[in-house]
mmCIF file of N, CA and C in Angstrom:
data_model
loop_
_atom_site.group_PDB
_atom_site.id
_atom_site.type_symbol
_atom_site.label_atom_id
_atom_site.label_comp_id
_atom_site.label_asym_id
_atom_site.label_seq_id
_atom_site.Cartn_x
_atom_site.Cartn_y
_atom_site.Cartn_z
ATOM 1 N N MET A 1 21.658 -11.246 20.934
ATOM 2 C CA MET A 1 20.972 -11.604 19.856
ATOM 3 C C MET A 1 21.652 -12.932 19.738
ATOM 4 N N LYS A 2 21.036 -13.956 19.317
ATOM 5 C CA LYS A 2 21.375 -15.473 19.152
ATOM 6 C C LYS A 2 22.644 -15.501 17.728
ATOM 7 N N ASN A 3 22.802 -16.268 17.611
ATOM 8 C CA ASN A 3 23.800 -16.384 16.522
ATOM 9 C C ASN A 3 23.004 -16.815 14.932
ATOM 10 N N GLY A 4 23.269 -16.274 13.952
ATOM 11 C CA GLY A 4 22.692 -16.459 12.662
ATOM 12 C C GLY A 4 21.758 -15.611 12.152
ATOM 13 N N ILE A 5 21.464 -14.478 12.808
ATOM 14 C CA ILE A 5 20.846 -13.660 12.757
ATOM 15 C C ILE A 5 21.176 -12.609 11.343
ATOM 16 N N GLU A 6 22.741 -12.815 10.750
ATOM 17 C CA GLU A 6 23.259 -11.796 9.976
ATOM 18 C C GLU A 6 22.819 -11.975 8.430
ATOM 19 N N SER A 7 21.855 -13.402 8.162
ATOM 20 C CA SER A 7 21.132 -13.327 6.911
ATOM 21 C C SER A 7 19.951 -13.954 6.923
ATOM 22 N N ALA A 8 19.168 -13.517 7.929
ATOM 23 C CA ALA A 8 17.816 -14.220 8.776
ATOM 24 C C ALA A 8 16.820 -13.524 7.501
ATOM 25 N N THR A 9 15.671 -14.089 7.370
ATOM 26 C CA THR A 9 14.645 -13.751 6.285
ATOM 27 C C THR A 9 13.592 -13.845 6.927
ATOM 28 N N GLY A 10 12.641 -13.068 6.788
ATOM 29 C CA GLY A 10 11.135 -13.144 7.360
ATOM 30 C C GLY A 10 10.352 -13.193 5.982
ATOM 31 N N VAL A 11 9.124 -14.069 6.244
ATOM 32 C CA VAL A 11 8.165 -13.813 5.083
ATOM 33 C C VAL A 11 7.092 -13.922 5.437
ATOM 34 N N LEU A 12 6.124 -13.207 4.662
ATOM 35 C CA LEU A 12 4.826 -13.192 4.461
ATOM 36 C C LEU A 12 3.921 -13.134 3.390
ATOM 37 N N GLU A 13 3.155 -14.067 3.470
ATOM 38 C CA GLU A 13 2.022 -14.075 1.816
ATOM 39 C C GLU A 13 0.833 -13.892 2.209
ATOM 40 N N VAL A 14 0.468 -12.903 1.313
ATOM 41 C CA VAL A 14 -1.033 -12.535 1.503
ATOM 42 C C VAL A 14 -2.028 -12.624 0.240
ATOM 43 N N THR A 15 -2.865 -12.584 0.167
ATOM 44 C CA THR A 15 -3.616 -12.276 -0.988
ATOM 45 C C THR A 15 -4.500 -11.066 -0.838
ATOM 46 N N VAL A 16 -4.167 -9.979 -1.887
ATOM 47 C CA VAL A 16 -4.685 -8.705 -1.784
ATOM 48 C C VAL A 16 -6.403 -8.769 -1.303
ATOM 49 N N THR A 17 -6.785 -8.344 -0.319
ATOM 50 C CA THR A 17 -8.217 -7.985 -0.375
ATOM 51 C C THR A 17 -8.739 -6.632 -0.782
ATOM 52 N N ASP A 18 -10.110 -6.534 -0.542
ATOM 53 C CA ASP A 18 -10.573 -5.156 -0.676
ATOM 54 C C ASP A 18 -10.266 -4.069 0.239
ATOM 55 N N GLU A 19 -10.062 -4.827 1.581
ATOM 56 C CA GLU A 19 -9.793 -3.949 2.665
ATOM 57 C C GLU A 19 -8.167 -3.442 2.645
ATOM 58 N N MET A 20 -7.484 -3.991 1.912
ATOM 59 C CA MET A 20 -5.918 -3.466 1.465
ATOM 60 C C MET A 20 -5.792 -2.536 0.282
ATOM 61 N N THR A 21 -6.668 -1.989 -0.071
ATOM 62 C CA THR A 21 -6.826 -1.115 -1.305
ATOM 63 C C THR A 21 -6.630 0.445 -1.041
ATOM 64 N N ALA A 22 -6.367 1.111 -2.028
ATOM 65 C CA ALA A 22 -6.063 2.578 -1.731
ATOM 66 C C ALA A 22 -7.600 3.155 -0.951
ATOM 67 N N ARG A 23 -7.317 3.562 0.369
ATOM 68 C CA ARG A 23 -8.355 4.478 0.928
ATOM 69 C C ARG A 23 -8.416 5.667 1.474
ATOM 70 N N LEU A 24 -9.609 6.363 1.392
ATOM 71 C CA LEU A 24 -9.540 7.603 2.407
ATOM 72 C C LEU A 24 -10.472 7.805 3.171
ATOM 73 N N ASP A 25 -10.571 7.682 4.557
ATOM 74 C CA ASP A 25 -11.788 7.670 5.273
ATOM 75 C C ASP A 25 -12.513 6.355 5.056
ATOM 76 N N ASP A 26 -13.871 6.554 4.312
ATOM 77 C CA ASP A 26 -14.547 5.625 4.024
ATOM 78 C C ASP A 26 -14.884 4.999 2.599
ATOM 79 N N ARG A 27 -13.992 5.542 1.748
ATOM 80 C CA ARG A 27 -14.299 5.378 0.531
ATOM 81 C C ARG A 27 -13.120 5.093 -0.278
ATOM 82 N N GLN A 28 -13.025 4.605 -1.431
ATOM 83 C CA GLN A 28 -11.942 3.604 -2.113
ATOM 84 C C GLN A 28 -11.572 4.600 -3.166
ATOM 85 N N LEU A 29 -10.066 5.012 -2.817
ATOM 86 C CA LEU A 29 -9.647 5.902 -3.822
ATOM 87 C C LEU A 29 -9.032 4.828 -5.441
ATOM 88 N N HIS A 30 -8.466 4.116 -4.969
ATOM 89 C CA HIS A 30 -7.988 2.959 -6.523
ATOM 90 C C HIS A 30 -8.096 1.430 -6.086
ATOM 91 N N PRO A 31 -8.724 0.674 -6.621
ATOM 92 C CA PRO A 31 -8.850 -0.609 -6.579
ATOM 93 C C PRO A 31 -7.694 -1.764 -6.531
ATOM 94 N N VAL A 32 -6.562 -1.023 -5.759
ATOM 95 C CA VAL A 32 -5.145 -1.893 -6.018
ATOM 96 C C VAL A 32 -4.395 -1.661 -4.568
ATOM 97 N N TYR A 33 -3.525 -2.548 -4.556
ATOM 98 C CA TYR A 33 -2.847 -2.852 -2.992
ATOM 99 C C TYR A 33 -2.159 -1.532 -2.746
ATOM 100 N N SER A 34 -2.529 -0.917 -1.423
ATOM 101 C CA SER A 34 -2.190 0.467 -1.026
ATOM 102 C C SER A 34 -0.483 0.270 -0.432
ATOM 103 N N THR A 35 -0.074 1.691 -0.829
ATOM 104 C CA THR A 35 1.087 1.575 0.033
ATOM 105 C C THR A 35 1.063 1.403 1.650
ATOM 106 N N PHE A 36 0.025 1.810 1.957
ATOM 107 C CA PHE A 36 -0.005 1.613 3.336
ATOM 108 C C PHE A 36 -0.159 0.132 4.177
ATOM 109 N N TRP A 37 -0.916 -0.833 3.336
ATOM 110 C CA TRP A 37 -0.740 -2.124 3.800
ATOM 111 C C TRP A 37 0.763 -2.972 3.378
ATOM 112 N N ALA A 38 1.560 -2.246 1.954
ATOM 113 C CA ALA A 38 2.803 -2.694 2.050
ATOM 114 C C ALA A 38 3.841 -2.213 3.252
ATOM 115 N N CYS A 39 3.562 -1.069 3.598
ATOM 116 C CA CYS A 39 4.291 -0.680 4.699
ATOM 117 C C CYS A 39 3.912 -1.790 6.199
ATOM 118 N N TRP A 40 2.642 -1.670 6.449
ATOM 119 C CA TRP A 40 2.620 -2.829 7.257
ATOM 120 C C TRP A 40 2.823 -4.169 7.190
ATOM 121 N N HIS A 41 2.661 -4.664 5.986
ATOM 122 C CA HIS A 41 3.357 -5.832 5.713
ATOM 123 C C HIS A 41 4.989 -6.000 5.842
ATOM 124 N N ALA A 42 5.361 -5.058 5.058
ATOM 125 C CA ALA A 42 7.000 -4.895 5.555
ATOM 126 C C ALA A 42 7.289 -4.768 7.020
ATOM 127 N N GLU A 43 6.928 -4.005 8.031
ATOM 128 C CA GLU A 43 6.979 -4.552 9.216
ATOM 129 C C GLU A 43 6.915 -5.282 9.968
ATOM 130 N N THR A 44 6.214 -6.278 9.529
ATOM 131 C CA THR A 44 5.752 -7.643 10.046
ATOM 132 C C THR A 44 6.677 -8.526 9.624
ATOM 133 N N ALA A 45 6.551 -8.481 8.220
ATOM 134 C CA ALA A 45 8.187 -9.543 7.576
ATOM 135 C C ALA A 45 9.524 -9.078 8.387
ATOM 136 N N ALA A 46 9.802 -7.774 8.615
ATOM 137 C CA ALA A 46 11.128 -7.487 9.245
ATOM 138 C C ALA A 46 10.598 -8.100 10.683
ATOM 139 N N ARG A 47 9.833 -7.783 10.953
ATOM 140 C CA ARG A 47 9.520 -8.519 12.746
ATOM 141 C C ARG A 47 9.977 -10.352 12.819
ATOM 142 N N ARG A 48 9.428 -10.837 11.730
ATOM 143 C CA ARG A 48 9.648 -12.135 11.571
ATOM 144 C C ARG A 48 10.871 -12.865 11.512
ATOM 145 N N ALA A 49 11.480 -11.620 10.806
ATOM 146 C CA ALA A 49 12.945 -11.956 10.680
ATOM 147 C C ALA A 49 13.731 -12.045 11.673
ATOM 148 N N ILE A 50 13.886 -11.271 12.473
ATOM 149 C CA ILE A 50 14.715 -10.982 13.714
ATOM 150 C C ILE A 50 14.207 -11.816 15.075
ATOM 151 N N GLU A 51 12.857 -11.831 15.352
ATOM 152 C CA GLU A 51 12.151 -12.239 16.494
ATOM 153 C C GLU A 51 12.847 -13.586 17.064
ATOM 154 N N PRO A 52 12.690 -14.509 16.107
ATOM 155 C CA PRO A 52 13.601 -15.749 16.557
ATOM 156 C C PRO A 52 14.881 -15.997 17.047
ATOM 157 N N PHE A 53 15.677 -14.805 16.808
ATOM 158 C CA PHE A 53 17.174 -14.424 17.439
ATOM 159 C C PHE A 53 17.335 -13.695 18.694
ATOM 160 N N PHE A 54 16.091 -13.163 19.338
ATOM 161 C CA PHE A 54 16.226 -12.869 20.767
ATOM 162 C C PHE A 54 16.787 -13.218 21.797
ATOM 163 N N GLU A 55 17.595 -12.776 22.659
ATOM 164 C CA GLU A 55 17.772 -13.429 23.697
ATOM 165 C C GLU A 55 16.724 -13.520 24.703
ATOM 166 N N GLU A 56 16.916 -14.282 25.697
ATOM 167 C CA GLU A 56 15.684 -13.777 26.772
ATOM 168 C C GLU A 56 15.750 -12.251 27.177
ATOM 169 N N GLY A 57 15.028 -11.919 27.441
ATOM 170 C CA GLY A 57 15.007 -10.338 27.972
ATOM 171 C C GLY A 57 14.947 -9.275 26.934
ATOM 172 N N GLU A 58 15.408 -9.655 25.593
ATOM 173 C CA GLU A 58 15.511 -8.833 24.302
ATOM 174 C C GLU A 58 13.975 -8.368 23.984
ATOM 175 N N ASN A 59 14.089 -7.407 23.229
ATOM 176 C CA ASN A 59 12.708 -6.773 22.388
ATOM 177 C C ASN A 59 13.525 -6.028 21.276
ATOM 178 N N ALA A 60 12.817 -5.507 20.172
ATOM 179 C CA ALA A 60 12.917 -4.531 19.509
ATOM 180 C C ALA A 60 11.995 -3.663 18.792
ATOM 181 N N VAL A 61 12.105 -2.239 18.639
ATOM 182 C CA VAL A 61 11.261 -1.473 18.115
ATOM 183 C C VAL A 61 11.551 -0.778 16.932
ATOM 184 N N GLY A 62 10.416 -0.770 16.039
ATOM 185 C CA GLY A 62 10.872 -0.178 14.814
ATOM 186 C C GLY A 62 11.392 1.616 14.831
ATOM 187 N N SER A 63 12.258 1.524 14.042
ATOM 188 C CA SER A 63 12.950 2.712 14.189
ATOM 189 C C SER A 63 12.794 3.600 12.901
ATOM 190 N N ALA A 64 12.918 2.777 11.763
ATOM 191 C CA ALA A 64 12.854 3.673 10.359
ATOM 192 C C ALA A 64 12.417 2.955 9.193
ATOM 193 N N LEU A 65 11.691 3.119 8.415
ATOM 194 C CA LEU A 65 10.980 2.536 7.111
ATOM 195 C C LEU A 65 10.940 3.086 5.601
ATOM 196 N N GLU A 66 11.611 2.948 4.795
ATOM 197 C CA GLU A 66 11.582 3.509 3.556
ATOM 198 C C GLU A 66 11.068 2.423 2.663
ATOM 199 N N LEU A 67 10.056 2.853 2.166
ATOM 200 C CA LEU A 67 9.773 1.667 0.712
ATOM 201 C C LEU A 67 9.211 2.368 -0.530
ATOM 202 N N ARG A 68 9.663 2.195 -1.626
ATOM 203 C CA ARG A 68 9.254 2.629 -2.738
ATOM 204 C C ARG A 68 8.186 1.562 -3.504
ATOM 205 N N HIS A 69 7.169 2.023 -3.865
ATOM 206 C CA HIS A 69 5.852 1.533 -4.428
ATOM 207 C C HIS A 69 6.043 1.665 -5.846
ATOM 208 N N LEU A 70 6.661 0.212 -6.527
ATOM 209 C CA LEU A 70 6.758 0.668 -7.807
ATOM 210 C C LEU A 70 5.826 -0.027 -8.736
ATOM 211 N N ALA A 71 4.846 -0.762 -8.484
ATOM 212 C CA ALA A 71 3.803 -1.115 -9.411
ATOM 213 C C ALA A 71 2.592 -1.633 -8.599
ATOM 214 N N MET A 72 1.601 -1.907 -9.554
ATOM 215 C CA MET A 72 -0.021 -2.100 -8.811
ATOM 216 C C MET A 72 -0.018 -3.849 -8.691
ATOM 217 N N ALA A 73 -0.919 -3.908 -7.532
ATOM 218 C CA ALA A 73 -1.629 -5.458 -7.456
ATOM 219 C C ALA A 73 -2.850 -5.292 -7.353
ATOM 220 N N LYS A 74 -3.824 -6.003 -8.179
ATOM 221 C CA LYS A 74 -5.299 -5.716 -8.018
ATOM 222 C C LYS A 74 -5.662 -6.457 -6.759
ATOM 223 N N VAL A 75 -6.809 -6.538 -6.210
ATOM 224 C CA VAL A 75 -7.387 -7.660 -5.574
ATOM 225 C C VAL A 75 -7.496 -8.469 -5.997
ATOM 226 N N GLY A 76 -7.266 -9.693 -5.118
ATOM 227 C CA GLY A 76 -7.131 -11.127 -5.446
ATOM 228 C C GLY A 76 -5.491 -11.979 -5.818
ATOM 229 N N CYS A 77 -4.535 -10.726 -6.037
ATOM 230 C CA CYS A 77 -3.587 -10.756 -6.108
ATOM 231 C C CYS A 77 -2.597 -11.372 -5.152
ATOM 232 N N HIS A 78 -1.699 -12.441 -5.380
ATOM 233 C CA HIS A 78 -1.017 -13.223 -4.282
ATOM 234 C C HIS A 78 0.618 -12.374 -4.469
ATOM 235 N N ILE A 79 0.342 -12.106 -3.015
ATOM 236 C CA ILE A 79 1.461 -11.130 -2.740
ATOM 237 C C ILE A 79 2.970 -11.786 -1.740
ATOM 238 N N ARG A 80 3.949 -11.435 -1.887
ATOM 239 C CA ARG A 80 5.186 -11.967 -1.095
ATOM 240 C C ARG A 80 6.110 -11.178 -0.530
ATOM 241 N N VAL A 81 6.135 -11.088 0.529
ATOM 242 C CA VAL A 81 6.689 -9.955 1.296
ATOM 243 C C VAL A 81 7.828 -10.615 1.854
ATOM 244 N N GLU A 82 9.403 -10.480 1.471
ATOM 245 C CA GLU A 82 10.157 -11.037 1.964
ATOM 246 C C GLU A 82 11.268 -9.854 2.827
ATOM 247 N N ALA A 83 11.767 -9.720 4.187
ATOM 248 C CA ALA A 83 12.509 -8.963 4.681
ATOM 249 C C ALA A 83 13.878 -9.737 5.021
ATOM 250 N N THR A 84 14.880 -9.254 4.594
ATOM 251 C CA THR A 84 16.365 -9.978 4.762
ATOM 252 C C THR A 84 17.460 -9.237 5.662
ATOM 253 N N VAL A 85 17.657 -9.485 6.601
ATOM 254 C CA VAL A 85 18.692 -8.841 7.543
ATOM 255 C C VAL A 85 20.074 -8.542 6.971
ATOM 256 N N THR A 86 19.966 -7.226 6.516
ATOM 257 C CA THR A 86 21.341 -7.022 5.575
ATOM 258 C C THR A 86 22.649 -6.253 6.054
ATOM 259 N N GLN A 87 21.850 -5.823 7.615
ATOM 260 C CA GLN A 87 23.186 -4.688 8.007
ATOM 261 C C GLN A 87 23.125 -4.696 9.523
ATOM 262 N N LEU A 88 23.845 -5.010 10.339
ATOM 263 C CA LEU A 88 24.189 -5.005 12.098
ATOM 264 C C LEU A 88 24.945 -3.961 12.256
ATOM 265 N N SER A 89 24.918 -3.010 13.058
ATOM 266 C CA SER A 89 25.794 -2.020 13.864
ATOM 267 C C SER A 89 25.199 -1.865 15.344
ATOM 268 N N GLY A 90 25.651 -2.796 15.874
ATOM 269 C CA GLY A 90 25.478 -2.463 17.554
ATOM 270 C C GLY A 90 23.917 -3.066 17.845
ATOM 271 N N ARG A 91 23.091 -1.776 18.299
ATOM 272 C CA ARG A 91 21.765 -2.501 18.259
ATOM 273 C C ARG A 91 20.646 -2.041 17.395
ATOM 274 N N ARG A 92 21.440 -1.792 16.300
ATOM 275 C CA ARG A 92 20.532 -1.420 14.777
ATOM 276 C C ARG A 92 20.454 -2.848 14.101
ATOM 277 N N ILE A 93 19.469 -3.144 13.458
ATOM 278 C CA ILE A 93 19.270 -4.079 12.683
ATOM 279 C C ILE A 93 18.560 -3.591 11.484
ATOM 280 N N VAL A 94 19.259 -3.834 9.979
ATOM 281 C CA VAL A 94 18.313 -3.472 9.076
ATOM 282 C C VAL A 94 17.963 -4.241 7.797
ATOM 283 N N CYS A 95 16.792 -4.516 7.446
ATOM 284 C CA CYS A 95 16.431 -5.441 6.776
ATOM 285 C C CYS A 95 16.163 -4.905 5.258
ATOM 286 N N THR A 96 16.676 -5.483 4.143
ATOM 287 C CA THR A 96 16.196 -5.015 2.790
ATOM 288 C C THR A 96 15.040 -5.666 2.968
ATOM 289 N N ILE A 97 14.112 -4.843 1.871
ATOM 290 C CA ILE A 97 12.406 -5.349 1.723
ATOM 291 C C ILE A 97 11.963 -5.649 0.624
ATOM 292 N N ARG A 98 11.617 -6.884 0.145
ATOM 293 C CA ARG A 98 11.214 -6.747 -1.574
ATOM 294 C C ARG A 98 9.563 -7.489 -1.166
ATOM 295 N N ILE A 99 8.488 -6.857 -1.845
ATOM 296 C CA ILE A 99 7.673 -7.128 -2.223
ATOM 297 C C ILE A 99 7.240 -7.800 -3.583
ATOM 298 N N THR A 100 6.897 -8.990 -3.962
ATOM 299 C CA THR A 100 6.506 -9.161 -5.248
ATOM 300 C C THR A 100 4.997 -10.164 -5.353
ATOM 301 N N GLY A 101 4.617 -10.293 -6.326
ATOM 302 C CA GLY A 101 2.984 -10.177 -6.491
ATOM 303 C C GLY A 101 2.854 -10.811 -8.189
ATOM 304 N N GLY A 102 2.053 -11.432 -8.171
ATOM 305 C CA GLY A 102 1.319 -11.940 -9.548
ATOM 306 C C GLY A 102 2.190 -13.104 -10.138
ATOM 307 N N ASN A 103 1.442 -13.785 -10.965
ATOM 308 C CA ASN A 103 2.438 -15.074 -11.614
ATOM 309 C C ASN A 103 3.454 -14.937 -12.355
ATOM 310 N N GLU A 104 3.951 -13.859 -12.574
ATOM 311 C CA GLU A 104 5.505 -13.336 -12.740
ATOM 312 C C GLU A 104 6.386 -13.029 -11.783
ATOM 313 N N ASN A 105 5.927 -13.103 -10.689
ATOM 314 C CA ASN A 105 6.435 -12.274 -9.494
ATOM 315 C C ASN A 105 7.124 -10.839 -9.492
ATOM 316 N N THR A 106 6.165 -9.993 -10.349
ATOM 317 C CA THR A 106 6.692 -8.812 -10.524
ATOM 318 C C THR A 106 6.943 -8.238 -9.234
ATOM 319 N N LEU A 107 7.960 -7.237 -9.154
ATOM 320 C CA LEU A 107 8.337 -6.421 -7.916
ATOM 321 C C LEU A 107 7.574 -5.493 -7.676
ATOM 322 N N LEU A 108 6.667 -5.350 -6.682
ATOM 323 C CA LEU A 108 5.637 -4.274 -6.541
ATOM 324 C C LEU A 108 6.395 -3.178 -5.534
ATOM 325 N N ALA A 109 7.196 -3.266 -5.175
ATOM 326 C CA ALA A 109 8.042 -2.572 -3.425
ATOM 327 C C ALA A 109 8.887 -2.893 -3.090
ATOM 328 N N GLU A 110 9.859 -1.983 -2.732
ATOM 329 C CA GLU A 110 11.085 -2.368 -2.252
ATOM 330 C C GLU A 110 11.883 -1.031 -1.182
ATOM 331 N N GLY A 111 12.493 -1.564 -0.448
ATOM 332 C CA GLY A 111 12.940 -0.436 0.383
ATOM 333 C C GLY A 111 13.961 -1.639 1.541
ATOM 334 N N VAL A 112 13.993 -0.638 2.981
ATOM 335 C CA VAL A 112 14.681 -1.090 3.822
ATOM 336 C C VAL A 112 13.811 -0.747 4.906
ATOM 337 N N GLN A 113 13.949 -1.508 6.131
ATOM 338 C CA GLN A 113 13.018 -1.355 7.568
ATOM 339 C C GLN A 113 14.614 -1.366 8.572
ATOM 340 N N GLU A 114 14.069 -0.624 9.759
ATOM 341 C CA GLU A 114 15.464 -0.740 10.673
ATOM 342 C C GLU A 114 14.636 -1.033 11.853
ATOM 343 N N GLN A 115 15.208 -1.826 12.776
ATOM 344 C CA GLN A 115 14.676 -2.018 14.104
ATOM 345 C C GLN A 115 15.955 -1.709 15.196
ATOM 346 N N THR A 116 15.749 -1.168 16.299
ATOM 347 C CA THR A 116 16.878 -0.867 17.338
ATOM 348 C C THR A 116 16.488 -2.033 18.787
ATOM 349 N N VAL A 117 17.398 -3.081 18.868
ATOM 350 C CA VAL A 117 17.138 -3.844 19.811
ATOM 351 C C VAL A 117 17.380 -3.261 21.219
ATOM 352 N N LEU A 118 16.389 -3.504 22.167
ATOM 353 C CA LEU A 118 16.741 -3.119 23.787
ATOM 354 C C LEU A 118 16.285 -4.375 24.703
ATOM 355 N N ALA A 119 16.989 -3.784 25.815
ATOM 356 C CA ALA A 119 16.123 -4.808 26.812
ATOM 357 C C ALA A 119 15.055 -4.748 27.051
ATOM 358 N N GLU A 120 14.125 -5.883 27.275
ATOM 359 C CA GLU A 120 12.488 -5.750 27.682
ATOM 360 C C GLU A 120 12.394 -4.407 28.894
ATOM 361 N N SER A 121 13.245 -4.652 29.906
ATOM 362 C CA SER A 121 12.891 -3.508 30.834
ATOM 363 C C SER A 121 13.378 -1.869 30.129
ATOM 364 N N ARG A 122 14.085 -2.190 29.466
ATOM 365 C CA ARG A 122 14.419 -0.654 28.825
ATOM 366 C C ARG A 122 13.087 -0.115 28.058
ATOM 367 N N LEU A 123 12.404 -1.076 27.179
ATOM 368 C CA LEU A 123 11.440 -1.160 26.464
ATOM 369 C C LEU A 123 10.025 -0.538 27.451
ATOM 370 N N GLN A 124 9.931 -1.304 28.373
ATOM 371 C CA GLN A 124 8.865 -1.031 29.287
ATOM 372 C C GLN A 124 9.235 0.332 29.720
ATOM 373 N N ASP A 125 10.256 0.671 30.104
ATOM 374 C CA ASP A 125 10.374 1.926 30.857
ATOM 375 C C ASP A 125 10.032 3.314 29.816
ATOM 376 N N LEU A 126 10.494 2.784 28.608
ATOM 377 C CA LEU A 126 10.092 3.941 27.794
ATOM 378 C C LEU A 126 8.554 3.863 27.135
ATOM 379 N N VAL A 127 7.703 2.665 27.309
ATOM 380 C CA VAL A 127 6.433 2.511 27.144
ATOM 381 C C VAL A 127 5.843 3.422 28.118
ATOM 382 N N SER A 128 6.421 3.253 29.340
ATOM 383 C CA SER A 128 5.726 3.940 30.726
ATOM 384 C C SER A 128 5.740 5.575 30.732
ATOM 385 N N LYS A 129 6.960 5.969 29.646
ATOM 386 C CA LYS A 129 7.330 7.610 29.437
ATOM 387 C C LYS A 129 6.352 7.795 28.141
ATOM 388 N N ALA A 130 5.967 6.787 27.264
ATOM 389 C CA ALA A 130 5.342 7.507 26.190
ATOM 390 C C ALA A 130 4.288 8.692 26.294
ATOM 391 N N VAL A 131 4.135 9.218 25.288
ATOM 392 C CA VAL A 131 3.150 10.386 25.251
ATOM 393 C C VAL A 131 1.922 9.883 25.281
ATOM 394 N N MET A 132 0.784 10.819 25.911
ATOM 395 C CA MET A 132 -0.550 10.170 25.877
ATOM 396 C C MET A 132 -1.424 11.171 25.510
#
């Protein structure tokens, strides 16, 4: 890893769409930002935080995600997802996640996301052995 990752931050900003609401199969359950999308956005922001610090031949895989969904956001709400590297331990990188939204930057969700750094060659070996 390149220097500077110790406090790196990745950001994703989106506006909640109907597609991002709580759904089951083809029906909407609740017309608000879903936990599923909050998790996907957290993963994306975390990857944005660390990817600029990869050395040639390095990559990473997600290994854990814990997210508490604390408040609701309606369709049309502007969401900001921040992932900040808060812990490095060997090949393990932990990002703290904060998702805020609305005019008052209400805390919508918070948690942690973990990635494990691997050599690209090792990752390709694991992919070739993945369950089918």
